[in-house]
């Protein structure tokens, strides 16, 4: 498993979508982020 976290931010039609390692940030547990 990679230790590098890839964060991709999209801004489309005024709606922001942040993906971490290809998964929407809503699906990522806060414990992983912090």
PDB file with SEQRES, HELIX, SHEET and CRYST1 records, atoms N, CA, C and O in Angstrom:
SEQRES   1 A   34  UNK UNK UNK UNK UNK UNK UNK UNK UNK UNK UNK UNK UNK          
SEQRES   2 A   34  UNK UNK UNK UNK UNK UNK UNK UNK UNK UNK UNK UNK UNK          
SEQRES   3 A   34  UNK UNK UNK UNK UNK UNK UNK UNK                              
HELIX    1 AA1 UNK A   25  UNK A   27  5                                   3    
HELIX    2 AA2 UNK A   30  UNK A   33  1                                   4    
SHEET    1 AA1 3 UNK A   7  UNK A  12  0                                        
SHEET    2 AA1 3 UNK A  15  UNK A  20 -1                                        
SHEET    3 AA1 3 UNK A  23  UNK A  24 -1                                        
CRYST1    1.000    1.000    1.000  90.00  90.00  90.00 P 1           1          
ATOM      1  N   UNK A   1       0.838  -1.195   0.000  1.00  0.00           N  
ATOM      2  CA  UNK A   1       0.000   0.000   0.000  1.00  0.00           C  
ATOM      3  C   UNK A   1       0.875   1.249   0.000  1.00  0.00           C  
ATOM      4  O   UNK A   1       1.842   1.354   0.755  1.00  0.00           O  
ATOM      5  N   UNK A   2       0.513   2.184  -0.861  1.00  0.00           N  
ATOM      6  CA  UNK A   2       1.287   3.420  -0.944  1.00  0.00           C  
ATOM      7  C   UNK A   2       1.061   4.267   0.299  1.00  0.00           C  
ATOM      8  O   UNK A   2      -0.032   4.291   0.863  1.00  0.00           O  
ATOM      9  N   UNK A   3       2.101   4.951   0.710  1.00  0.00           N  
ATOM     10  CA  UNK A   3       1.961   5.869   1.832  1.00  0.00           C  
ATOM     11  C   UNK A   3       1.670   7.278   1.330  1.00  0.00           C  
ATOM     12  O   UNK A   3       1.331   8.167   2.111  1.00  0.00           O  
ATOM     13  N   UNK A   4       1.804   7.472   0.034  1.00  0.00           N  
ATOM     14  CA  UNK A   4       1.533   8.784  -0.545  1.00  0.00           C  
ATOM     15  C   UNK A   4       0.043   8.924  -0.797  1.00  0.00           C  
ATOM     16  O   UNK A   4      -0.588   8.045  -1.383  1.00  0.00           O  
ATOM     17  N   UNK A   5      -0.505  10.030  -0.351  1.00  0.00           N  
ATOM     18  CA  UNK A   5      -1.920  10.294  -0.562  1.00  0.00           C  
ATOM     19  C   UNK A   5      -2.074  11.320  -1.674  1.00  0.00           C  
ATOM     20  O   UNK A   5      -1.505  12.410  -1.623  1.00  0.00           O  
ATOM     21  N   UNK A   6      -2.850  10.947  -2.673  1.00  0.00           N  
ATOM     22  CA  UNK A   6      -3.066  11.844  -3.801  1.00  0.00           C  
ATOM     23  C   UNK A   6      -4.407  12.536  -3.606  1.00  0.00           C  
ATOM     24  O   UNK A   6      -5.445  11.884  -3.504  1.00  0.00           O  
ATOM     25  N   UNK A   7      -4.374  13.854  -3.555  1.00  0.00           N  
ATOM     26  CA  UNK A   7      -5.601  14.621  -3.380  1.00  0.00           C  
ATOM     27  C   UNK A   7      -5.881  15.383  -4.666  1.00  0.00           C  
ATOM     28  O   UNK A   7      -5.058  16.170  -5.135  1.00  0.00           O  
ATOM     29  N   UNK A   8      -7.057  15.135  -5.224  1.00  0.00           N  
ATOM     30  CA  UNK A   8      -7.440  15.797  -6.464  1.00  0.00           C  
ATOM     31  C   UNK A   8      -8.675  16.639  -6.193  1.00  0.00           C  
ATOM     32  O   UNK A   8      -9.654  16.163  -5.618  1.00  0.00           O  
ATOM     33  N   UNK A   9      -8.616  17.891  -6.614  1.00  0.00           N  
ATOM     34  CA  UNK A   9      -9.741  18.792  -6.395  1.00  0.00           C  
ATOM     35  C   UNK A   9     -10.336  19.208  -7.735  1.00  0.00           C  
ATOM     36  O   UNK A   9      -9.626  19.690  -8.618  1.00  0.00           O  
ATOM     37  N   UNK A  10     -11.627  19.019  -7.873  1.00  0.00           N  
ATOM     38  CA  UNK A  10     -12.319  19.436  -9.080  1.00  0.00           C  
ATOM     39  C   UNK A  10     -13.271  20.575  -8.738  1.00  0.00           C  
ATOM     40  O   UNK A  10     -13.890  20.584  -7.674  1.00  0.00           O  
ATOM     41  N   UNK A  11     -13.379  21.540  -9.661  1.00  0.00           N  
ATOM     42  CA  UNK A  11     -14.340  22.618  -9.482  1.00  0.00           C  
ATOM     43  C   UNK A  11     -15.144  22.691 -10.776  1.00  0.00           C  
ATOM     44  O   UNK A  11     -14.627  23.116 -11.809  1.00  0.00           O  
ATOM     45  N   UNK A  12     -16.408  22.276 -10.718  1.00  0.00           N  
ATOM     46  CA  UNK A  12     -17.220  22.212 -11.925  1.00  0.00           C  
ATOM     47  C   UNK A  12     -18.625  22.717 -11.640  1.00  0.00           C  
ATOM     48  O   UNK A  12     -19.270  22.283 -10.686  1.00  0.00           O  
ATOM     49  N   UNK A  13     -19.088  23.627 -12.468  1.00  0.00           N  
ATOM     50  CA  UNK A  13     -20.436  24.177 -12.353  1.00  0.00           C  
ATOM     51  C   UNK A  13     -20.691  24.725 -10.948  1.00  0.00           C  
ATOM     52  O   UNK A  13     -21.794  24.601 -10.416  1.00  0.00           O  
ATOM     53  N   UNK A  14     -19.668  25.328 -10.358  1.00  0.00           N  
ATOM     54  CA  UNK A  14     -19.830  25.943  -9.045  1.00  0.00           C  
ATOM     55  C   UNK A  14     -19.881  24.949  -7.903  1.00  0.00           C  
ATOM     56  O   UNK A  14     -20.110  25.326  -6.753  1.00  0.00           O  
ATOM     57  N   UNK A  15     -19.664  23.663  -8.220  1.00  0.00           N  
ATOM     58  CA  UNK A  15     -19.705  22.653  -7.161  1.00  0.00           C  
ATOM     59  C   UNK A  15     -18.325  22.038  -7.014  1.00  0.00           C  
ATOM     60  O   UNK A  15     -17.733  21.565  -7.984  1.00  0.00           O  
ATOM     61  N   UNK A  16     -17.825  22.052  -5.797  1.00  0.00           N  
ATOM     62  CA  UNK A  16     -16.495  21.498  -5.554  1.00  0.00           C  
ATOM     63  C   UNK A  16     -16.565  20.022  -5.226  1.00  0.00           C  
ATOM     64  O   UNK A  16     -17.427  19.577  -4.468  1.00  0.00           O  
ATOM     65  N   UNK A  17     -15.638  19.265  -5.812  1.00  0.00           N  
ATOM     66  CA  UNK A  17     -15.591  17.833  -5.525  1.00  0.00           C  
ATOM     67  C   UNK A  17     -14.152  17.463  -5.226  1.00  0.00           C  
ATOM     68  O   UNK A  17     -13.273  17.600  -6.078  1.00  0.00           O  
ATOM     69  N   UNK A  18     -13.919  16.998  -4.023  1.00  0.00           N  
ATOM     70  CA  UNK A  18     -12.565  16.625  -3.621  1.00  0.00           C  
ATOM     71  C   UNK A  18     -12.476  15.112  -3.534  1.00  0.00           C  
ATOM     72  O   UNK A  18     -13.277  14.461  -2.863  1.00  0.00           O  
ATOM     73  N   UNK A  19     -11.477  14.565  -4.232  1.00  0.00           N  
ATOM     74  CA  UNK A  19     -11.280  13.121  -4.180  1.00  0.00           C  
ATOM     75  C   UNK A  19      -9.918  12.813  -3.593  1.00  0.00           C  
ATOM     76  O   UNK A  19      -8.932  13.475  -3.918  1.00  0.00           O  
ATOM     77  N   UNK A  20      -9.859  11.815  -2.734  1.00  0.00           N  
ATOM     78  CA  UNK A  20      -8.606  11.372  -2.141  1.00  0.00           C  
ATOM     79  C   UNK A  20      -8.362   9.949  -2.603  1.00  0.00           C  
ATOM     80  O   UNK A  20      -9.142   9.040  -2.315  1.00  0.00           O  
ATOM     81  N   UNK A  21      -7.261   9.771  -3.328  1.00  0.00           N  
ATOM     82  CA  UNK A  21      -6.932   8.457  -3.880  1.00  0.00           C  
ATOM     83  C   UNK A  21      -8.085   7.888  -4.704  1.00  0.00           C  
ATOM     84  O   UNK A  21      -8.313   6.678  -4.718  1.00  0.00           O  
ATOM     85  N   UNK A  22      -8.809   8.776  -5.391  1.00  0.00           N  
ATOM     86  CA  UNK A  22      -9.878   8.333  -6.273  1.00  0.00           C  
ATOM     87  C   UNK A  22     -11.227   8.163  -5.594  1.00  0.00           C  
ATOM     88  O   UNK A  22     -12.216   7.835  -6.251  1.00  0.00           O  
ATOM     89  N   UNK A  23     -11.278   8.385  -4.280  1.00  0.00           N  
ATOM     90  CA  UNK A  23     -12.544   8.244  -3.564  1.00  0.00           C  
ATOM     91  C   UNK A  23     -13.052   9.614  -3.132  1.00  0.00           C  
ATOM     92  O   UNK A  23     -12.263  10.437  -2.667  1.00  0.00           O  
ATOM     93  N   UNK A  24     -14.342   9.877  -3.274  1.00  0.00           N  
ATOM     94  CA  UNK A  24     -14.900  11.151  -2.793  1.00  0.00           C  
ATOM     95  C   UNK A  24     -14.617  11.332  -1.311  1.00  0.00           C  
ATOM     96  O   UNK A  24     -14.659  10.375  -0.539  1.00  0.00           O  
ATOM     97  N   UNK A  25     -14.327  12.569  -0.921  1.00  0.00           N  
ATOM     98  CA  UNK A  25     -13.926  12.830   0.464  1.00  0.00           C  
ATOM     99  C   UNK A  25     -15.041  12.468   1.440  1.00  0.00           C  
ATOM    100  O   UNK A  25     -14.776  12.211   2.615  1.00  0.00           O  
ATOM    101  N   UNK A  26     -16.299  12.445   0.957  1.00  0.00           N  
ATOM    102  CA  UNK A  26     -17.403  12.077   1.834  1.00  0.00           C  
ATOM    103  C   UNK A  26     -17.297  10.622   2.272  1.00  0.00           C  
ATOM    104  O   UNK A  26     -17.815  10.248   3.324  1.00  0.00           O  
ATOM    105  N   UNK A  27     -16.626   9.799   1.466  1.00  0.00           N  
ATOM    106  CA  UNK A  27     -16.525   8.378   1.775  1.00  0.00           C  
ATOM    107  C   UNK A  27     -15.301   8.049   2.625  1.00  0.00           C  
ATOM    108  O   UNK A  27     -15.133   6.915   3.074  1.00  0.00           O  
ATOM    109  N   UNK A  28     -14.448   9.052   2.841  1.00  0.00           N  
ATOM    110  CA  UNK A  28     -13.223   8.816   3.600  1.00  0.00           C  
ATOM    111  C   UNK A  28     -13.465   9.163   5.063  1.00  0.00           C  
ATOM    112  O   UNK A  28     -13.980  10.235   5.379  1.00  0.00           O  
ATOM    113  N   UNK A  29     -13.094   8.260   5.939  1.00  0.00           N  
ATOM    114  CA  UNK A  29     -13.288   8.487   7.370  1.00  0.00           C  
ATOM    115  C   UNK A  29     -12.365   9.600   7.869  1.00  0.00           C  
ATOM    116  O   UNK A  29     -11.200   9.654   7.475  1.00  0.00           O  
ATOM    117  N   UNK A  30     -12.871  10.490   8.730  1.00  0.00           N  
ATOM    118  CA  UNK A  30     -12.053  11.581   9.279  1.00  0.00           C  
ATOM    119  C   UNK A  30     -10.797  11.087   9.986  1.00  0.00           C  
ATOM    120  O   UNK A  30      -9.791  11.795  10.029  1.00  0.00           O  
ATOM    121  N   UNK A  31     -10.847   9.872  10.543  1.00  0.00           N  
ATOM    122  CA  UNK A  31      -9.680   9.349  11.245  1.00  0.00           C  
ATOM    123  C   UNK A  31      -8.515   9.142  10.280  1.00  0.00           C  
ATOM    124  O   UNK A  31      -7.353   9.238  10.675  1.00  0.00           O  
ATOM    125  N   UNK A  32      -8.823   8.861   9.027  1.00  0.00           N  
ATOM    126  CA  UNK A  32      -7.760   8.672   8.041  1.00  0.00           C  
ATOM    127  C   UNK A  32      -7.114  10.017   7.719  1.00  0.00           C  
ATOM    128  O   UNK A  32      -5.903  10.102   7.513  1.00  0.00           O  
ATOM    129  N   UNK A  33      -7.933  11.064   7.678  1.00  0.00           N  
ATOM    130  CA  UNK A  33      -7.424  12.388   7.334  1.00  0.00           C  
ATOM    131  C   UNK A  33      -6.619  12.995   8.470  1.00  0.00           C  
ATOM    132  O   UNK A  33      -5.618  13.676   8.244  1.00  0.00           O  
ATOM    133  N   UNK A  34      -7.070  12.740   9.703  1.00  0.00           N  
ATOM    134  CA  UNK A  34      -6.419  13.379  10.834  1.00  0.00           C  
ATOM    135  C   UNK A  34      -5.740  12.362  11.707  1.00  0.00           C  
ATOM    136  O   UNK A  34      -5.134  12.720  12.717  1.00  0.00           O  
TER     137      UNK A  34                                                      
END                                                                             
